[in-house]
mmCIF file of N, CA and C in Angstrom:
data_model
loop_
_atom_site.group_PDB
_atom_site.id
_atom_site.type_symbol
_atom_site.label_atom_id
_atom_site.label_comp_id
_atom_site.label_asym_id
_atom_site.label_seq_id
_atom_site.Cartn_x
_atom_site.Cartn_y
_atom_site.Cartn_z
ATOM 1 N N UNK A 1 0.704 -1.166 -0.073
ATOM 2 C CA UNK A 1 -0.086 0.106 -0.098
ATOM 3 C C UNK A 1 0.622 0.948 -0.175
ATOM 4 N N UNK A 2 1.693 1.308 0.621
ATOM 5 C CA UNK A 2 3.082 2.162 0.486
ATOM 6 C C UNK A 2 3.306 2.873 -0.950
ATOM 7 N N UNK A 3 3.773 2.419 -1.379
ATOM 8 C CA UNK A 3 4.454 2.336 -2.992
ATOM 9 C C UNK A 3 2.879 2.659 -3.363
ATOM 10 N N UNK A 4 1.720 2.073 -3.682
ATOM 11 C CA UNK A 4 0.401 2.527 -4.396
ATOM 12 C C UNK A 4 0.387 3.786 -3.967
ATOM 13 N N UNK A 5 0.500 4.145 -2.866
ATOM 14 C CA UNK A 5 0.036 5.498 -2.305
ATOM 15 C C UNK A 5 0.816 6.408 -2.468
ATOM 16 N N UNK A 6 2.133 6.200 -2.538
ATOM 17 C CA UNK A 6 3.200 7.392 -3.117
ATOM 18 C C UNK A 6 2.918 7.655 -4.879
ATOM 19 N N UNK A 7 2.347 6.709 -5.542
ATOM 20 C CA UNK A 7 2.143 6.923 -6.785
ATOM 21 C C UNK A 7 0.779 8.038 -6.675
ATOM 22 N N UNK A 8 -0.249 7.710 -5.936
ATOM 23 C CA UNK A 8 -1.417 8.072 -6.534
ATOM 24 C C UNK A 8 -1.035 9.527 -5.703
ATOM 25 N N UNK A 9 -0.226 9.776 -4.724
ATOM 26 C CA UNK A 9 0.194 11.107 -4.165
ATOM 27 C C UNK A 9 0.326 12.112 -5.028
ATOM 28 N N UNK A 10 0.930 11.425 -6.457
ATOM 29 C CA UNK A 10 1.261 12.687 -7.539
ATOM 30 C C UNK A 10 -0.020 12.617 -8.276
ATOM 31 N N UNK A 11 -0.968 12.111 -8.323
ATOM 32 C CA UNK A 11 -2.249 12.422 -8.921
ATOM 33 C C UNK A 11 -3.542 12.922 -8.025
ATOM 34 N N UNK A 12 -3.475 12.719 -6.632
ATOM 35 C CA UNK A 12 -4.547 13.122 -6.084
ATOM 36 C C UNK A 12 -4.032 14.405 -4.962
ATOM 37 N N UNK A 13 -4.897 15.274 -4.818
ATOM 38 C CA UNK A 13 -4.787 16.061 -3.541
ATOM 39 C C UNK A 13 -4.723 15.437 -2.219
ATOM 40 N N UNK A 14 -5.627 14.395 -2.194
ATOM 41 C CA UNK A 14 -5.175 13.951 -0.537
ATOM 42 C C UNK A 14 -5.381 12.303 -0.945
ATOM 43 N N UNK A 15 -4.526 11.492 -0.191
ATOM 44 C CA UNK A 15 -4.902 10.419 -0.576
ATOM 45 C C UNK A 15 -5.047 9.331 1.131
ATOM 46 N N UNK A 16 -5.580 8.742 1.314
ATOM 47 C CA UNK A 16 -5.872 7.779 2.536
ATOM 48 C C UNK A 16 -5.380 6.442 2.234
ATOM 49 N N UNK A 17 -4.541 5.849 3.228
ATOM 50 C CA UNK A 17 -4.429 4.519 2.590
ATOM 51 C C UNK A 17 -4.567 3.589 4.200
ATOM 52 N N UNK A 18 -4.506 2.395 3.857
ATOM 53 C CA UNK A 18 -5.066 1.085 4.697
ATOM 54 C C UNK A 18 -3.973 -0.034 4.470
ATOM 55 N N UNK A 19 -3.193 0.049 5.814
ATOM 56 C CA UNK A 19 -2.785 -1.560 5.419
ATOM 57 C C UNK A 19 -2.785 -2.201 6.461
ATOM 58 N N UNK A 20 -3.057 -3.860 6.677
ATOM 59 C CA UNK A 20 -3.326 -4.118 8.024
ATOM 60 C C UNK A 20 -2.379 -4.581 8.852
ATOM 61 N N UNK A 21 -0.958 -4.396 8.385
ATOM 62 C CA UNK A 21 -0.009 -4.635 9.409
ATOM 63 C C UNK A 21 0.456 -3.415 9.614
ATOM 64 N N UNK A 22 0.740 -3.335 10.838
ATOM 65 C CA UNK A 22 1.438 -2.046 11.604
ATOM 66 C C UNK A 22 2.616 -1.702 10.929
ATOM 67 N N UNK A 23 3.253 -2.924 10.865
ATOM 68 C CA UNK A 23 4.990 -2.595 10.831
ATOM 69 C C UNK A 23 4.997 -2.064 9.357
ATOM 70 N N UNK A 24 4.231 -2.831 8.142
ATOM 71 C CA UNK A 24 3.943 -1.793 7.027
ATOM 72 C C UNK A 24 3.431 -0.480 6.997
ATOM 73 N N UNK A 25 2.977 -0.327 7.832
ATOM 74 C CA UNK A 25 2.411 1.415 8.101
ATOM 75 C C UNK A 25 3.495 2.213 8.219
ATOM 76 N N UNK A 26 4.058 1.625 9.238
ATOM 77 C CA UNK A 26 5.154 2.577 10.068
ATOM 78 C C UNK A 26 5.915 2.485 8.732
ATOM 79 N N UNK A 27 6.693 1.711 8.345
ATOM 80 C CA UNK A 27 7.394 2.385 7.141
ATOM 81 C C UNK A 27 7.300 2.733 6.040
ATOM 82 N N UNK A 28 6.132 2.306 5.872
ATOM 83 C CA UNK A 28 5.635 3.482 4.892
ATOM 84 C C UNK A 28 5.606 4.510 4.811
ATOM 85 N N UNK A 29 4.930 5.351 6.418
ATOM 86 C CA UNK A 29 4.787 6.746 6.381
ATOM 87 C C UNK A 29 6.393 7.086 6.914
ATOM 88 N N UNK A 30 7.644 6.454 7.272
ATOM 89 C CA UNK A 30 8.564 7.015 7.391
ATOM 90 C C UNK A 30 9.205 6.770 6.018
ATOM 91 N N UNK A 31 8.646 6.364 5.054
ATOM 92 C CA UNK A 31 9.118 6.704 3.564
ATOM 93 C C UNK A 31 8.973 7.859 3.042
ATOM 94 N N UNK A 32 7.510 8.317 3.142
ATOM 95 C CA UNK A 32 6.865 9.007 2.701
ATOM 96 C C UNK A 32 7.404 10.347 3.333
ATOM 97 N N UNK A 33 7.426 10.489 4.588
ATOM 98 C CA UNK A 33 8.238 11.179 4.866
ATOM 99 C C UNK A 33 9.630 11.631 4.790
ATOM 100 N N UNK A 34 10.407 10.681 4.193
ATOM 101 C CA UNK A 34 11.847 11.048 3.530
ATOM 102 C C UNK A 34 11.878 11.525 2.021
ATOM 103 N N UNK A 35 10.543 11.329 1.389
ATOM 104 C CA UNK A 35 10.618 11.361 0.176
ATOM 105 C C UNK A 35 9.664 12.983 0.042
ATOM 106 N N UNK A 36 9.579 13.231 1.620
ATOM 107 C CA UNK A 36 8.563 14.645 1.537
ATOM 108 C C UNK A 36 7.566 14.551 0.802
ATOM 109 N N UNK A 37 6.460 13.474 0.953
ATOM 110 C CA UNK A 37 5.218 13.440 0.492
ATOM 111 C C UNK A 37 4.146 13.572 1.939
ATOM 112 N N UNK A 38 3.950 14.886 1.306
ATOM 113 C CA UNK A 38 2.804 15.207 2.876
ATOM 114 C C UNK A 38 1.424 15.302 2.843
ATOM 115 N N UNK A 39 0.916 14.621 1.578
ATOM 116 C CA UNK A 39 -0.557 14.377 1.271
ATOM 117 C C UNK A 39 -1.392 13.077 1.390
ATOM 118 N N UNK A 40 -0.382 12.206 2.405
ATOM 119 C CA UNK A 40 -0.654 10.520 2.395
ATOM 120 C C UNK A 40 -0.915 10.634 3.752
ATOM 121 N N UNK A 41 -2.366 9.967 4.332
ATOM 122 C CA UNK A 41 -2.263 9.642 5.783
ATOM 123 C C UNK A 41 -2.199 7.898 5.466
ATOM 124 N N UNK A 42 -1.956 7.212 6.188
ATOM 125 C CA UNK A 42 -1.877 5.672 6.704
ATOM 126 C C UNK A 42 -2.361 5.299 8.281
ATOM 127 N N UNK A 43 -2.989 4.385 7.543
ATOM 128 C CA UNK A 43 -3.341 3.552 9.103
ATOM 129 C C UNK A 43 -3.395 2.432 8.917
ATOM 130 N N UNK A 44 -3.185 1.466 9.825
ATOM 131 C CA UNK A 44 -3.486 0.176 9.929
ATOM 132 C C UNK A 44 -4.634 -0.585 10.560
ATOM 133 N N UNK A 45 -5.545 -0.978 9.748
ATOM 134 C CA UNK A 45 -7.246 -0.958 10.276
ATOM 135 C C UNK A 45 -7.193 -2.253 8.836
ATOM 136 N N UNK A 46 -8.570 -2.652 9.102
ATOM 137 C CA UNK A 46 -9.162 -3.661 8.277
ATOM 138 C C UNK A 46 -9.992 -2.919 6.971
ATOM 139 N N UNK A 47 -8.747 -2.965 5.791
ATOM 140 C CA UNK A 47 -9.145 -2.379 4.610
ATOM 141 C C UNK A 47 -10.496 -2.795 3.911
ATOM 142 N N UNK A 48 -11.323 -3.661 4.241
ATOM 143 C CA UNK A 48 -12.501 -4.105 3.458
ATOM 144 C C UNK A 48 -13.650 -2.949 4.146
ATOM 145 N N UNK A 49 -13.727 -2.808 5.470
ATOM 146 C CA UNK A 49 -14.199 -1.476 6.099
ATOM 147 C C UNK A 49 -14.368 0.009 5.572
ATOM 148 N N UNK A 50 -12.874 0.182 4.977
ATOM 149 C CA UNK A 50 -12.741 1.690 4.753
ATOM 150 C C UNK A 50 -12.282 2.525 5.605
ATOM 151 N N UNK A 51 -12.839 3.816 4.921
ATOM 152 C CA UNK A 51 -11.923 4.699 6.413
ATOM 153 C C UNK A 51 -13.350 5.687 6.222
ATOM 154 N N UNK A 52 -14.349 4.977 7.027
ATOM 155 C CA UNK A 52 -15.660 5.954 7.032
ATOM 156 C C UNK A 52 -15.286 7.736 7.105
ATOM 157 N N UNK A 53 -14.526 7.681 8.630
ATOM 158 C CA UNK A 53 -14.233 9.103 8.858
ATOM 159 C C UNK A 53 -13.993 9.910 7.986
ATOM 160 N N UNK A 54 -13.395 9.957 6.956
ATOM 161 C CA UNK A 54 -12.795 10.103 5.901
ATOM 162 C C UNK A 54 -13.916 10.442 4.433
ATOM 163 N N UNK A 55 -14.903 9.710 4.367
ATOM 164 C CA UNK A 55 -15.504 9.466 3.340
ATOM 165 C C UNK A 55 -16.325 10.696 3.036
ATOM 166 N N UNK A 56 -16.901 11.393 1.779
ATOM 167 C CA UNK A 56 -16.757 10.354 0.555
ATOM 168 C C UNK A 56 -15.483 10.148 0.251
ATOM 169 N N UNK A 57 -15.356 8.903 -1.173
ATOM 170 C CA UNK A 57 -14.380 9.622 -1.724
ATOM 171 C C UNK A 57 -14.849 9.272 -3.408
ATOM 172 N N UNK A 58 -13.694 9.832 -4.066
ATOM 173 C CA UNK A 58 -14.154 10.136 -5.653
ATOM 174 C C UNK A 58 -13.560 9.334 -6.306
ATOM 175 N N UNK A 59 -12.399 8.532 -5.226
ATOM 176 C CA UNK A 59 -12.012 6.803 -6.205
ATOM 177 C C UNK A 59 -11.438 6.329 -4.869
ATOM 178 N N UNK A 60 -11.546 4.844 -4.691
ATOM 179 C CA UNK A 60 -10.964 4.352 -4.206
ATOM 180 C C UNK A 60 -10.725 3.291 -5.020
ATOM 181 N N UNK A 61 -9.095 2.539 -4.840
ATOM 182 C CA UNK A 61 -8.416 1.487 -5.158
ATOM 183 C C UNK A 61 -8.257 0.330 -4.249
ATOM 184 N N UNK A 62 -8.191 -1.117 -4.462
ATOM 185 C CA UNK A 62 -7.823 -2.265 -3.766
ATOM 186 C C UNK A 62 -6.457 -3.071 -4.258
ATOM 187 N N UNK A 63 -5.760 -2.939 -3.828
ATOM 188 C CA UNK A 63 -4.708 -3.844 -3.764
ATOM 189 C C UNK A 63 -4.206 -5.221 -3.733
ATOM 190 N N UNK A 64 -5.734 -6.006 -3.424
ATOM 191 C CA UNK A 64 -6.010 -7.213 -3.213
ATOM 192 C C UNK A 64 -7.203 -8.053 -3.761
ATOM 193 N N UNK A 65 -7.533 -9.106 -3.477
ATOM 194 C CA UNK A 65 -8.497 -9.527 -4.320
ATOM 195 C C UNK A 65 -9.740 -10.458 -3.190
ATOM 196 N N UNK A 66 -10.678 -10.236 -3.348
ATOM 197 C CA UNK A 66 -11.644 -10.462 -2.283
ATOM 198 C C UNK A 66 -13.018 -11.378 -3.158
ATOM 199 N N UNK A 67 -13.727 -12.188 -1.869
ATOM 200 C CA UNK A 67 -14.413 -12.670 -2.798
ATOM 201 C C UNK A 67 -15.930 -11.803 -3.473
ATOM 202 N N UNK A 68 -16.119 -10.746 -2.866
ATOM 203 C CA UNK A 68 -17.022 -10.016 -3.257
ATOM 204 C C UNK A 68 -16.324 -8.778 -3.135
ATOM 205 N N UNK A 69 -17.517 -7.800 -3.457
ATOM 206 C CA UNK A 69 -17.359 -6.121 -3.581
ATOM 207 C C UNK A 69 -17.249 -5.848 -2.221
ATOM 208 N N UNK A 70 -16.631 -5.404 -1.200
ATOM 209 C CA UNK A 70 -17.215 -5.242 0.039
ATOM 210 C C UNK A 70 -18.211 -3.867 0.182
ATOM 211 N N UNK A 71 -19.378 -3.996 0.828
ATOM 212 C CA UNK A 71 -20.306 -2.545 0.887
ATOM 213 C C UNK A 71 -20.106 -1.789 1.167
ATOM 214 N N UNK A 72 -19.143 -1.407 2.364
ATOM 215 C CA UNK A 72 -18.687 -0.226 3.080
ATOM 216 C C UNK A 72 -17.425 0.196 2.196
ATOM 217 N N UNK A 73 -17.325 -0.075 1.284
ATOM 218 C CA UNK A 73 -16.262 0.590 0.314
ATOM 219 C C UNK A 73 -17.510 0.685 -0.978
ATOM 220 N N UNK A 74 -18.186 0.346 -1.037
ATOM 221 C CA UNK A 74 -19.467 1.119 -2.310
ATOM 222 C C UNK A 74 -19.762 2.284 -1.634
ATOM 223 N N UNK A 75 -20.561 2.097 -0.032
ATOM 224 C CA UNK A 75 -20.872 3.034 0.471
ATOM 225 C C UNK A 75 -20.568 4.175 0.802
ATOM 226 N N UNK A 76 -18.939 4.033 0.792
ATOM 227 C CA UNK A 76 -18.035 5.573 0.750
ATOM 228 C C UNK A 76 -17.732 6.078 -0.626
ATOM 229 N N UNK A 77 -18.604 5.783 -1.535
ATOM 230 C CA UNK A 77 -18.051 6.429 -2.825
ATOM 231 C C UNK A 77 -19.167 7.653 -2.444
ATOM 232 N N UNK A 78 -18.666 8.920 -3.485
ATOM 233 C CA UNK A 78 -19.451 9.715 -3.477
ATOM 234 C C UNK A 78 -20.153 9.504 -4.961
ATOM 235 N N UNK A 79 -21.042 10.572 -5.153
ATOM 236 C CA UNK A 79 -21.437 10.174 -6.240
ATOM 237 C C UNK A 79 -20.772 10.384 -7.818
ATOM 238 N N UNK A 80 -20.759 9.548 -8.366
ATOM 239 C CA UNK A 80 -19.697 9.555 -9.734
ATOM 240 C C UNK A 80 -18.660 9.050 -9.267
ATOM 241 N N UNK A 81 -18.381 8.630 -7.792
ATOM 242 C CA UNK A 81 -17.305 8.110 -7.433
ATOM 243 C C UNK A 81 -16.877 6.356 -7.959
ATOM 244 N N UNK A 82 -15.327 6.472 -8.059
ATOM 245 C CA UNK A 82 -15.513 5.003 -8.808
ATOM 246 C C UNK A 82 -14.563 4.373 -7.499
ATOM 247 N N UNK A 83 -14.566 3.107 -7.653
ATOM 248 C CA UNK A 83 -13.673 1.740 -6.958
ATOM 249 C C UNK A 83 -13.742 0.493 -7.929
ATOM 250 N N UNK A 84 -12.488 0.526 -7.894
ATOM 251 C CA UNK A 84 -11.151 -0.706 -8.639
ATOM 252 C C UNK A 84 -10.847 -1.497 -7.912
ATOM 253 N N UNK A 85 -11.335 -2.731 -7.515
ATOM 254 C CA UNK A 85 -11.176 -4.083 -6.873
ATOM 255 C C UNK A 85 -10.710 -5.236 -7.593
ATOM 256 N N UNK A 86 -9.962 -5.967 -7.489
ATOM 257 C CA UNK A 86 -9.773 -7.283 -7.961
ATOM 258 C C UNK A 86 -11.603 -8.095 -7.374
ATOM 259 N N UNK A 87 -12.356 -8.780 -7.905
ATOM 260 C CA UNK A 87 -12.967 -9.887 -7.238
ATOM 261 C C UNK A 87 -13.083 -11.289 -8.049
ATOM 262 N N UNK A 88 -12.692 -11.819 -6.932
ATOM 263 C CA UNK A 88 -12.974 -13.792 -7.467
ATOM 264 C C UNK A 88 -12.697 -14.619 -6.272
ATOM 265 N N UNK A 89 -11.729 -15.863 -7.031
ATOM 266 C CA UNK A 89 -11.359 -16.821 -5.961
ATOM 267 C C UNK A 89 -10.192 -16.247 -5.548
ATOM 268 N N UNK A 90 -9.459 -17.434 -4.988
ATOM 269 C CA UNK A 90 -8.234 -17.059 -4.470
ATOM 270 C C UNK A 90 -6.794 -17.086 -5.581
ATOM 271 N N UNK A 91 -7.289 -18.236 -6.333
ATOM 272 C CA UNK A 91 -6.215 -17.960 -7.690
ATOM 273 C C UNK A 91 -6.458 -17.182 -8.768
ATOM 274 N N UNK A 92 -7.746 -16.741 -9.192
ATOM 275 C CA UNK A 92 -7.604 -15.600 -10.113
ATOM 276 C C UNK A 92 -9.246 -14.862 -9.864
ATOM 277 N N UNK A 93 -9.094 -13.538 -9.974
ATOM 278 C CA UNK A 93 -10.015 -12.539 -9.890
ATOM 279 C C UNK A 93 -10.575 -11.363 -11.457
ATOM 280 N N UNK A 94 -11.325 -10.834 -11.722
ATOM 281 C CA UNK A 94 -11.251 -9.919 -12.206
ATOM 282 C C UNK A 94 -11.613 -8.773 -11.403
ATOM 283 N N UNK A 95 -10.621 -7.750 -12.396
ATOM 284 C CA UNK A 95 -10.747 -6.098 -11.954
ATOM 285 C C UNK A 95 -12.129 -5.666 -12.505
ATOM 286 N N UNK A 96 -12.360 -5.128 -11.487
ATOM 287 C CA UNK A 96 -13.631 -4.736 -11.551
ATOM 288 C C UNK A 96 -13.659 -2.877 -11.391
ATOM 289 N N UNK A 97 -14.421 -2.508 -12.159
ATOM 290 C CA UNK A 97 -15.086 -0.830 -11.808
ATOM 291 C C UNK A 97 -15.754 -0.455 -11.558
ATOM 292 N N UNK A 98 -16.431 -0.368 -10.463
ATOM 293 C CA UNK A 98 -17.935 -0.337 -9.574
ATOM 294 C C UNK A 98 -18.096 1.581 -10.033
ATOM 295 N N UNK A 99 -18.696 2.243 -10.413
ATOM 296 C CA UNK A 99 -19.330 3.902 -10.501
ATOM 297 C C UNK A 99 -20.596 4.026 -9.609
ATOM 298 N N UNK A 100 -20.725 4.697 -8.977
ATOM 299 C CA UNK A 100 -21.891 5.083 -8.091
ATOM 300 C C UNK A 100 -22.283 6.085 -8.875
ATOM 301 N N UNK A 101 -23.802 5.628 -8.940
ATOM 302 C CA UNK A 101 -24.920 7.075 -9.740
ATOM 303 C C UNK A 101 -25.872 7.607 -8.578
ATOM 304 N N UNK A 102 -26.196 8.830 -9.022
ATOM 305 C CA UNK A 102 -26.759 10.200 -8.209
ATOM 306 C C UNK A 102 -28.253 9.203 -7.869
ATOM 307 N N UNK A 103 -29.067 8.474 -8.703
ATOM 308 C CA UNK A 103 -30.165 7.475 -7.624
ATOM 309 C C UNK A 103 -29.649 6.550 -6.947
ATOM 310 N N UNK A 104 -28.518 6.474 -6.502
ATOM 311 C CA UNK A 104 -28.307 5.519 -5.489
ATOM 312 C C UNK A 104 -27.633 3.716 -6.016
ATOM 313 N N UNK A 105 -27.933 3.620 -7.248
ATOM 314 C CA UNK A 105 -27.763 2.701 -7.696
ATOM 315 C C UNK A 105 -25.902 2.748 -8.302
ATOM 316 N N UNK A 106 -25.767 1.735 -8.914
ATOM 317 C CA UNK A 106 -23.794 1.454 -8.932
ATOM 318 C C UNK A 106 -23.700 0.739 -10.285
ATOM 319 N N UNK A 107 -22.816 0.867 -11.211
ATOM 320 C CA UNK A 107 -23.018 -0.455 -12.319
ATOM 321 C C UNK A 107 -20.970 -0.988 -12.236
ATOM 322 N N UNK A 108 -21.247 -2.141 -12.786
ATOM 323 C CA UNK A 108 -19.897 -2.708 -12.206
ATOM 324 C C UNK A 108 -19.471 -3.200 -14.212
ATOM 325 N N UNK A 109 -18.430 -2.997 -14.173
ATOM 326 C CA UNK A 109 -17.705 -3.494 -15.533
ATOM 327 C C UNK A 109 -16.249 -4.000 -15.451
ATOM 328 N N UNK A 110 -16.384 -5.321 -15.781
ATOM 329 C CA UNK A 110 -15.083 -5.468 -15.807
ATOM 330 C C UNK A 110 -13.886 -5.158 -16.715
ATOM 331 N N UNK A 111 -12.817 -5.113 -15.881
ATOM 332 C CA UNK A 111 -11.577 -4.351 -16.958
ATOM 333 C C UNK A 111 -11.039 -6.000 -17.346
ATOM 334 N N UNK A 112 -10.911 -7.201 -16.640
ATOM 335 C CA UNK A 112 -9.828 -7.980 -17.608
ATOM 336 C C UNK A 112 -9.619 -8.706 -16.150
ATOM 337 N N UNK A 113 -8.745 -9.990 -16.469
ATOM 338 C CA UNK A 113 -8.465 -10.977 -15.327
ATOM 339 C C UNK A 113 -7.416 -10.518 -14.738
ATOM 340 N N UNK A 114 -7.057 -10.894 -13.776
ATOM 341 C CA UNK A 114 -5.807 -10.291 -12.503
ATOM 342 C C UNK A 114 -5.776 -11.756 -11.469
ATOM 343 N N UNK A 115 -4.653 -11.379 -11.013
ATOM 344 C CA UNK A 115 -4.355 -12.049 -9.591
ATOM 345 C C UNK A 115 -3.921 -11.457 -8.995
ATOM 346 N N UNK A 116 -4.379 -11.133 -8.001
ATOM 347 C CA UNK A 116 -3.968 -10.181 -5.881
ATOM 348 C C UNK A 116 -3.737 -11.235 -5.376
ATOM 349 N N UNK A 117 -3.178 -10.748 -4.265
ATOM 350 C CA UNK A 117 -3.136 -11.216 -3.001
ATOM 351 C C UNK A 117 -4.599 -11.498 -2.528
ATOM 352 N N UNK A 118 -4.986 -12.461 -1.416
ATOM 353 C CA UNK A 118 -6.044 -12.252 -0.601
ATOM 354 C C UNK A 118 -6.556 -11.058 -0.141
ATOM 355 N N UNK A 119 -7.695 -10.325 -0.266
ATOM 356 C CA UNK A 119 -8.016 -9.059 0.918
ATOM 357 C C UNK A 119 -8.615 -10.104 1.753
ATOM 358 N N UNK A 120 -8.067 -9.798 3.106
ATOM 359 C CA UNK A 120 -8.232 -10.528 4.561
ATOM 360 C C UNK A 120 -9.092 -9.217 5.156
ATOM 361 N N UNK A 121 -10.070 -9.824 5.757
ATOM 362 C CA UNK A 121 -10.839 -8.956 6.597
ATOM 363 C C UNK A 121 -12.249 -9.417 6.882
ATOM 364 N N UNK A 122 -13.241 -8.440 7.512
ATOM 365 C CA UNK A 122 -14.934 -8.335 7.898
ATOM 366 C C UNK A 122 -15.294 -8.746 6.148
ATOM 367 N N UNK A 123 -14.837 -8.148 5.792
ATOM 368 C CA UNK A 123 -15.991 -8.367 3.985
ATOM 369 C C UNK A 123 -14.870 -8.557 3.114
ATOM 370 N N UNK A 124 -13.946 -9.565 3.451
ATOM 371 C CA UNK A 124 -13.141 -10.105 2.647
ATOM 372 C C UNK A 124 -13.001 -11.829 3.115
ATOM 373 N N UNK A 125 -11.984 -12.519 2.934
ATOM 374 C CA UNK A 125 -11.424 -13.467 3.365
ATOM 375 C C UNK A 125 -11.209 -14.071 4.690
ATOM 376 N N UNK A 126 -12.541 -14.622 5.359
ATOM 377 C CA UNK A 126 -12.043 -14.541 6.745
ATOM 378 C C UNK A 126 -10.945 -15.497 7.478
ATOM 379 N N UNK A 127 -11.265 -16.354 6.472
ATOM 380 C CA UNK A 127 -10.075 -17.961 7.281
ATOM 381 C C UNK A 127 -9.138 -17.921 6.485
ATOM 382 N N UNK A 128 -8.898 -16.881 5.946
ATOM 383 C CA UNK A 128 -7.531 -17.427 4.615
ATOM 384 C C UNK A 128 -6.213 -17.969 5.691
ATOM 385 N N UNK A 129 -5.658 -18.676 5.373
ATOM 386 C CA UNK A 129 -4.211 -19.274 5.965
ATOM 387 C C UNK A 129 -3.166 -18.555 5.153
ATOM 388 N N UNK A 130 -2.379 -17.375 5.511
ATOM 389 C CA UNK A 130 -1.509 -17.288 4.129
ATOM 390 C C UNK A 130 -0.294 -18.565 4.332
ATOM 391 N N UNK A 131 0.461 -19.239 3.427
ATOM 392 C CA UNK A 131 1.377 -19.680 3.662
ATOM 393 C C UNK A 131 3.038 -19.173 3.440
#
């Protein structure tokens, strides 16, 4: 998440990043400071829950594949906001772009097959054991 947040920091006014590992969060914070990147906030949490205190978001990217699109992430999109997330089983997913519309509906557009690490959390893979 640190690398992606650094890249996104050059394209967005403000970036909020979540990692489930405290050690990785701290390393990313240190690197951001060393690089002079000051528009990224990073916290350790369950990424499938999003960051409701900072919502709504214009865009959300997820760098791990889950069995379904987490509802909290959909709910945190602004009208016209986009969520890009890998969805599928643990072997292969489809990269999906979700767009929120003013009438409360969402459209899902498959962007192609991908393979990401598992999205672990309340709205992802709960019982995944990584070896």
